Tab-separated table of C-alpha atoms and ligand atoms in Angstrom:
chain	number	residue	atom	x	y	z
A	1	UNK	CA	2.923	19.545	7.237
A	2	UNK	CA	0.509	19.268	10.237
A	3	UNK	CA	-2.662	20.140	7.963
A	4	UNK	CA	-1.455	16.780	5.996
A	5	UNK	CA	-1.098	14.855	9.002
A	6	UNK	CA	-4.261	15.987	10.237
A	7	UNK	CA	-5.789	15.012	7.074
A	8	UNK	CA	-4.032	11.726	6.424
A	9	UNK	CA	-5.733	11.222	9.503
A	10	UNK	CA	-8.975	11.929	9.281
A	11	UNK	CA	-8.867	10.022	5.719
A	12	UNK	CA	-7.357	6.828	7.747
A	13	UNK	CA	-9.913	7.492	10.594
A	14	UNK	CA	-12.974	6.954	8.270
A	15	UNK	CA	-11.415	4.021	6.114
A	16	UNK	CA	-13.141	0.594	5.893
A	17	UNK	CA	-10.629	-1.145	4.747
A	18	UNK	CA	-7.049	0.172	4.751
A	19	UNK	CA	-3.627	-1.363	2.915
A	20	UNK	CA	-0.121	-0.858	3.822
A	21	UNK	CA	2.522	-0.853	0.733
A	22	UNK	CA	5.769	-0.992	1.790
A	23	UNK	CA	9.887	-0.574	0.590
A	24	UNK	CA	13.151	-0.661	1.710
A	25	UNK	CA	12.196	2.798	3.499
A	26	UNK	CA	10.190	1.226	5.893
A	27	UNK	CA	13.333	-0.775	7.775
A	28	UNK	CA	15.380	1.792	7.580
A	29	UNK	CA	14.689	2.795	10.737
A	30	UNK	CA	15.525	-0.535	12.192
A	31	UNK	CA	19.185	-0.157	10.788
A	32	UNK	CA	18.383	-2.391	7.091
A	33	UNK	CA	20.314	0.183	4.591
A	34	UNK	CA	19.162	-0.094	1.312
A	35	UNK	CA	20.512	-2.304	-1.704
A	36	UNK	CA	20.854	0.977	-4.004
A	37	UNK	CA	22.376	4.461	-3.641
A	38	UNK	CA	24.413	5.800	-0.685
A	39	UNK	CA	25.484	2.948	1.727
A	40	UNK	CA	23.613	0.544	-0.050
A	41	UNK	CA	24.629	-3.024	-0.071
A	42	UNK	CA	25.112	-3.291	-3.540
A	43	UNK	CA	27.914	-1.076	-3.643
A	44	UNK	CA	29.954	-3.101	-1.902
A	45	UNK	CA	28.761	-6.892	-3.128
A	46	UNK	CA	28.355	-8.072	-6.559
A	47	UNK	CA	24.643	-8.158	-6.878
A	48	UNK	CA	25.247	-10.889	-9.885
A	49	UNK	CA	25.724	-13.910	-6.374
A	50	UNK	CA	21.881	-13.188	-6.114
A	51	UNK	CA	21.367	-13.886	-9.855
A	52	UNK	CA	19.350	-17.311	-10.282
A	53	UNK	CA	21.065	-19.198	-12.594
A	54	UNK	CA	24.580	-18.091	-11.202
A	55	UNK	CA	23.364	-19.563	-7.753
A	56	UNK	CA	22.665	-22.739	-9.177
A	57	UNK	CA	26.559	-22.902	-10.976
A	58	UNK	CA	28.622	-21.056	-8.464
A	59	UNK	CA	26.695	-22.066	-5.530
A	60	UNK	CA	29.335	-21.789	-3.182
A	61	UNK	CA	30.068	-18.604	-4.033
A	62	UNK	CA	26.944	-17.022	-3.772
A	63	UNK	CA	26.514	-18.841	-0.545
A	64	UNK	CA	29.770	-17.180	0.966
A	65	UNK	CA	28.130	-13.480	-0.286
A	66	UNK	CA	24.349	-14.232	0.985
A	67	UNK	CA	25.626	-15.584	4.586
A	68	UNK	CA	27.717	-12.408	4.780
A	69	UNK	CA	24.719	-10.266	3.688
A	70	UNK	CA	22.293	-11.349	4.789
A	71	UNK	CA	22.177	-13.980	7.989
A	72	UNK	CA	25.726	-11.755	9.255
A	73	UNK	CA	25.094	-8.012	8.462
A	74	UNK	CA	21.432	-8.378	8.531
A	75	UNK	CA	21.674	-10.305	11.856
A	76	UNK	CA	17.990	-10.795	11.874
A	77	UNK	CA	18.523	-11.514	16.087
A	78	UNK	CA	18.960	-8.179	16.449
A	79	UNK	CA	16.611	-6.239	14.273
A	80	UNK	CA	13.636	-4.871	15.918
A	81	UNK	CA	10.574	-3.142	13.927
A	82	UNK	CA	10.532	0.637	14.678
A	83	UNK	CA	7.630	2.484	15.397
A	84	UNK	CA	6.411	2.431	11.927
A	85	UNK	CA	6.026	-1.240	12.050
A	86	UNK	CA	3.875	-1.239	15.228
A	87	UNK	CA	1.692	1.162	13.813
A	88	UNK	CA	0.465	-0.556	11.220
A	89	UNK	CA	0.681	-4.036	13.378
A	90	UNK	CA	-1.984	-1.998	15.670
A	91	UNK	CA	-4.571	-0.390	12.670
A	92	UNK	CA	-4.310	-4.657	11.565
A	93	UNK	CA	-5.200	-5.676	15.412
A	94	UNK	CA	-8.198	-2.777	15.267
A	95	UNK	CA	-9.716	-3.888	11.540
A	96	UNK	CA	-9.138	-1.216	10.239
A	97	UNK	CA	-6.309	-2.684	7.886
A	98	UNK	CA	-6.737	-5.181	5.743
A	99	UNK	CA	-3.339	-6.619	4.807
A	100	UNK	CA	0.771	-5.209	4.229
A	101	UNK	CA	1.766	-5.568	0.686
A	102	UNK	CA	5.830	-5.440	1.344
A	103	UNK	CA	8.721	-5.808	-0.963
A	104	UNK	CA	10.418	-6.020	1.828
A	105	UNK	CA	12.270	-9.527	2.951
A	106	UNK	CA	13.332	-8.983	6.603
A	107	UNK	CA	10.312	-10.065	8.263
A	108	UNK	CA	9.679	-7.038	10.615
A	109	UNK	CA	5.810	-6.746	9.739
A	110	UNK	CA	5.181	-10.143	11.033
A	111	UNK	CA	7.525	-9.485	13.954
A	112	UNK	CA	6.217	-6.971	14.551
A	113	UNK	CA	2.454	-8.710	14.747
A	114	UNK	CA	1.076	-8.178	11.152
A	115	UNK	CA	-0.705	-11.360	10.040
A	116	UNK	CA	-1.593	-10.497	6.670
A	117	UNK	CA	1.191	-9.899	4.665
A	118	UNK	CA	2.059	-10.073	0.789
A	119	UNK	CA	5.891	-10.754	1.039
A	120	UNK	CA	5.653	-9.505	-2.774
A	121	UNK	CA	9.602	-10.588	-3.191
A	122	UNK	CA	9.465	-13.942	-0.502
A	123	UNK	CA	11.002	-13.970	3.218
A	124	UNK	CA	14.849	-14.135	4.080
A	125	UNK	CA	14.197	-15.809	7.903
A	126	UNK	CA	12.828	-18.512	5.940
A	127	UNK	CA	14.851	-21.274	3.347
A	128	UNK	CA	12.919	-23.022	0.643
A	129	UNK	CA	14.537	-26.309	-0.860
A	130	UNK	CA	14.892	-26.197	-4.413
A	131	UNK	CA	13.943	-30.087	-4.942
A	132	UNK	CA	11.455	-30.707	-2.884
A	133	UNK	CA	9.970	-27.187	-2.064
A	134	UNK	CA	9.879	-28.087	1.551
A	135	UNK	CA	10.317	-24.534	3.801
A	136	UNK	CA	12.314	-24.536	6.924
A	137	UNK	CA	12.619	-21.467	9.477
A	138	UNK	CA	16.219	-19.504	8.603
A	139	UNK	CA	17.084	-20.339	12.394
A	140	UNK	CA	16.710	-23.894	12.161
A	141	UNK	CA	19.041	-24.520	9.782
A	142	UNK	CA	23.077	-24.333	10.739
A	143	UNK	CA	25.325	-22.002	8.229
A	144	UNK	CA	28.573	-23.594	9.569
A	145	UNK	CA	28.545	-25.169	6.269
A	146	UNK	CA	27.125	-23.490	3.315
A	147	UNK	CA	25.267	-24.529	1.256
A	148	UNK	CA	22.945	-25.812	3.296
A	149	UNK	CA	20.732	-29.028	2.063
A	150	UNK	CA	16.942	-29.776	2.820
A	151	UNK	CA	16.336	-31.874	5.908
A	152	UNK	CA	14.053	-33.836	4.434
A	153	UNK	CA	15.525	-34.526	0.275
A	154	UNK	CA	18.804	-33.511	0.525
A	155	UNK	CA	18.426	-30.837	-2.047
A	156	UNK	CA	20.288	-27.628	-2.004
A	157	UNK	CA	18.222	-24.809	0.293
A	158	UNK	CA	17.702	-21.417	-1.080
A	159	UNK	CA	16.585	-18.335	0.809
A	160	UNK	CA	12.800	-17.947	0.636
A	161	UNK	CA	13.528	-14.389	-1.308
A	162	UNK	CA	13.216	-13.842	-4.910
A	163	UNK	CA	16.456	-14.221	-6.933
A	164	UNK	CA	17.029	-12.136	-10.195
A	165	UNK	CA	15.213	-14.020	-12.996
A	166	UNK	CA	12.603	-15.352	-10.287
A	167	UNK	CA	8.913	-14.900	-11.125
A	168	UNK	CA	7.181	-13.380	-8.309
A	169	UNK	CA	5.012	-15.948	-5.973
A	170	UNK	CA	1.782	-16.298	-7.640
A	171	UNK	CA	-0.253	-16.221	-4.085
A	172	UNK	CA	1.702	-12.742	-3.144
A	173	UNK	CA	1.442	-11.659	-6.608
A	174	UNK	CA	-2.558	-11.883	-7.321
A	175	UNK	CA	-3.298	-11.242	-3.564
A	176	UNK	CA	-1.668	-8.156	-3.487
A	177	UNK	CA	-3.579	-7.189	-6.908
A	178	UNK	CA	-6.931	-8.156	-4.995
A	179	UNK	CA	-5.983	-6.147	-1.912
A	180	UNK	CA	-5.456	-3.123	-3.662
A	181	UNK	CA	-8.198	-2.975	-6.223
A	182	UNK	CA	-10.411	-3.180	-2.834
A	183	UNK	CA	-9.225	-0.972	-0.356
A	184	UNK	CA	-10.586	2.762	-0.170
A	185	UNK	CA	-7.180	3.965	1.699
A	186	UNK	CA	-3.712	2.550	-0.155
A	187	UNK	CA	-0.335	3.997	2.144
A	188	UNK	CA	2.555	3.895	0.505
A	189	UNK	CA	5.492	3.853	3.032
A	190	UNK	CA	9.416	3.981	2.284
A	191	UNK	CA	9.306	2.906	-1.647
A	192	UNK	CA	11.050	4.214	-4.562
A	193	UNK	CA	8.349	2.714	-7.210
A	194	UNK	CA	11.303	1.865	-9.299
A	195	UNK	CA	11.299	-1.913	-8.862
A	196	UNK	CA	8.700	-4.041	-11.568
A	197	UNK	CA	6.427	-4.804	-11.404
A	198	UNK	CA	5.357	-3.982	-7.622
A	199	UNK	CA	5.666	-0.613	-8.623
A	200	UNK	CA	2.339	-1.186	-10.556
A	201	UNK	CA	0.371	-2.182	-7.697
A	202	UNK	CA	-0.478	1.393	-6.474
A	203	UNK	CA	-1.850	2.794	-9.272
A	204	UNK	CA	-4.322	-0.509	-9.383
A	205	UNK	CA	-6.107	1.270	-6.206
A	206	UNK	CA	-5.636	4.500	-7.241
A	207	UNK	CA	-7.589	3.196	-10.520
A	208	UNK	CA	-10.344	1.743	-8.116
A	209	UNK	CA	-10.976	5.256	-5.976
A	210	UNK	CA	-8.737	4.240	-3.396
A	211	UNK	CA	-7.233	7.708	-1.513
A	212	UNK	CA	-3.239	7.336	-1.923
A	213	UNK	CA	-1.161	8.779	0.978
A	214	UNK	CA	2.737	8.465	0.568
A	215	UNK	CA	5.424	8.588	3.057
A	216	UNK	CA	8.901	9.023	1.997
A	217	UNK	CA	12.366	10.774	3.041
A	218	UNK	CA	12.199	12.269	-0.636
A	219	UNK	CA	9.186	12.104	-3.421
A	220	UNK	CA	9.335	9.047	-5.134
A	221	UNK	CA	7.520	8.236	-9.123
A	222	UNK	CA	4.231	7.847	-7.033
A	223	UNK	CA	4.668	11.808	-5.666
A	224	UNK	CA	3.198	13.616	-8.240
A	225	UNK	CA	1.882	10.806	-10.354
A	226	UNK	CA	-1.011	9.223	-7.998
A	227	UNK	CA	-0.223	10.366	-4.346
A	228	UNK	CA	-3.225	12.447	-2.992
A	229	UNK	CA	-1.627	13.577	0.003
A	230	UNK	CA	2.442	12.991	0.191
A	231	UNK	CA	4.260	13.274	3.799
A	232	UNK	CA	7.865	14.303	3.919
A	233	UNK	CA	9.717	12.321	6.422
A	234	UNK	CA	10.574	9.614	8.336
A	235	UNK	CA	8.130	6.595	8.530
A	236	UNK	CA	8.848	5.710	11.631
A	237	UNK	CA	8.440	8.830	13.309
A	238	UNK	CA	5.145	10.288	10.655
A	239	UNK	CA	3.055	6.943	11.375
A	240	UNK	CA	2.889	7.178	15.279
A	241	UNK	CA	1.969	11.061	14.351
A	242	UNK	CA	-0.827	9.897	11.800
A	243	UNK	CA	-1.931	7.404	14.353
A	244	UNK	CA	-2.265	9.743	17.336
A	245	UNK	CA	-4.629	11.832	15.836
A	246	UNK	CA	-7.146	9.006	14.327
A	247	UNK	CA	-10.669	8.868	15.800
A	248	UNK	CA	-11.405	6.383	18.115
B	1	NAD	P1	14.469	1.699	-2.655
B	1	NAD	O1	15.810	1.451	-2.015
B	1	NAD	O2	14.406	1.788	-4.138
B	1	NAD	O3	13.840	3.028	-2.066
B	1	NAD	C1	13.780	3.252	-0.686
B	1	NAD	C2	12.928	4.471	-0.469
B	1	NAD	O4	12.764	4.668	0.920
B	1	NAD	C3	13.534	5.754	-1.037
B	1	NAD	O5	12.561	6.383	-1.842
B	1	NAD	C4	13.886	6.574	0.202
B	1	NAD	O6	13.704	7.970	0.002
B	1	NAD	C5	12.903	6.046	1.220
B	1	NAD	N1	13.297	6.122	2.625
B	1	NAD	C6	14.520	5.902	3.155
B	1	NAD	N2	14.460	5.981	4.499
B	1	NAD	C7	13.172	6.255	4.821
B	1	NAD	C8	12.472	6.427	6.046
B	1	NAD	N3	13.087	6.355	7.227
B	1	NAD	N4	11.147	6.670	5.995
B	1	NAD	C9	10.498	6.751	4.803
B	1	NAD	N5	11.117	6.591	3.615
B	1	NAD	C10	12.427	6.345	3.624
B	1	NAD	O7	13.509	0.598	-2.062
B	1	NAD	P2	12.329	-0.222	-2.701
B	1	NAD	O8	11.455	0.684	-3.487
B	1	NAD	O9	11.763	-1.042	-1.608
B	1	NAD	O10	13.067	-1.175	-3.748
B	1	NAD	C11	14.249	-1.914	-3.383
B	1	NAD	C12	14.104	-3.423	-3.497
B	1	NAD	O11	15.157	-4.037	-2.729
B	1	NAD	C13	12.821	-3.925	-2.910
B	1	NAD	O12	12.158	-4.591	-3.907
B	1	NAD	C14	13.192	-4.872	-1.766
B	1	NAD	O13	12.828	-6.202	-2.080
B	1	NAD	C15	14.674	-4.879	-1.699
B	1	NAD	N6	15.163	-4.425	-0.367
B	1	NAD	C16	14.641	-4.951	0.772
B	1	NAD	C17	15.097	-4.522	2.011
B	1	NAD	C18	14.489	-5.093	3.262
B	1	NAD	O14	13.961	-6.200	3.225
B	1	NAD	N7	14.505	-4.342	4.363
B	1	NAD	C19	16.113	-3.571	2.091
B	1	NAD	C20	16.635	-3.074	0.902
B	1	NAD	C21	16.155	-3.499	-0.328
């Protein structure tokens, strides 16, 4: 394992232009369990509430199960990023990363300082207004009464996050493409490549030359498919290790 890290490295050291592409994995760490498998939210909630057309006829329903979900259990006043997160907030700050492609929807990369970011599936600490399209910050808004309308129409608010049976935002969907068909180091953090179609954005570097280096808890599709070097572990506690050893 230290041979990889010391290669992962020395890969990362002499990158141009590196690209973070990240999964449910990645938060962990900052106590976000995942929607699937053990202790994932969707054993307990009906994941049908977060079904488009179901929000717009039973909106009050789905309201009740999102506020639980996610402005209660995901209090997003008291997640933090980990160490993971700062990592790749500092190779951004230094140049040598170019953007985070995330399927994530909590936010913690741009907490955390990232400033470009593909939110590949939208942004929960953000509502969008189904009329109007307006945006408002999560915080601003009140949940004492749900649903919550638009400030400015009077339209019923969504979260900013993609529903099931949403298309995926055009600007995350082609910038992402564009970030990974020119990068020369792709990371894949946290991910189980088996959502669609982010998991397809990998291999479009991978295709270009780009050197793939995966970090997971367990090997995911990507392990023996496109990763060139694949680290066991934690994210938050591999990156700082990856990060201690780069040249500079
Ligand atoms: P996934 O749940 O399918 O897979 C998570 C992966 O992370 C697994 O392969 C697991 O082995 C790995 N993992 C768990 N803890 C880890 C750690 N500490 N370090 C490294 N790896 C770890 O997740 P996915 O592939 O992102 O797909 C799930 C979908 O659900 C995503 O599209 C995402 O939008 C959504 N989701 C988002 C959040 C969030 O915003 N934090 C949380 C859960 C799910």
């Amino acid at each position: 394992m230290d041979d990889k890290i010391k290669e992962a490295a020395r890969i990362l050291s002499g990158a141009k232009n590196i690209v973070g592409f990240t999964g449910a994995g990645m938060s962990a760490e900052s106590g976000i369990p995942p929607f699937r498998g053990e202790g994932g939210i969707w054993n307990k909630y009906d994941p049908h509430s977060l079904d488009i057309e179901y929000y717009y006829r039973h909106t009050q329903e789905s309201w009740n199960i999102i506020r639980e979900v996610f402005y209660s259990y995901f209090n997003s006043a008291i997640l933090k990023p980990n160490p993971g997160h700062k990592i790749l907030a500092k190779w951004e700050k230094e140049g040598r990363l170019s953007c985070v492609i995330t399927q994530n929807i909590d936010d913690l990369h741009g907490v955390a300082g990232n400033k470009h970011i593909h939110e590949f599936h939208g942004n929960m600490s953000r509502f969008v207004c189904s009329k109007c399209g307006e945006k408002f910050p999560a915080t601003g808004i009140p949940l004492t009464e749900t649903p919550p309308h638009c400030l400015k129409c009077g339209g019923l608010l969504k979260p900013d996050f993609i529903f099931f049976g949403e298309a995926i935002p055009e600007e995350a969907y082609y910038g992402s493409v564009h970030a990974a068909e020119n990068c020369d180091a792709f990371v894949i953090i946290g991910t189980s490549g088996q959502v669609s179609p982010a998991n397809m954005i990998p291999g479009l570097a991978k295709r270009r030359g780009a050197k793939i280096i995966e970090i997971n808890l367990e090997p995911s599709t990507y392990t023996n498919n496109i990763s060139d070097i694949y680290l066991q572990g934690k994210s938050g506690e591999i990156l700082p290790q990856i990060d201690a050893l780069m040249e500079r």
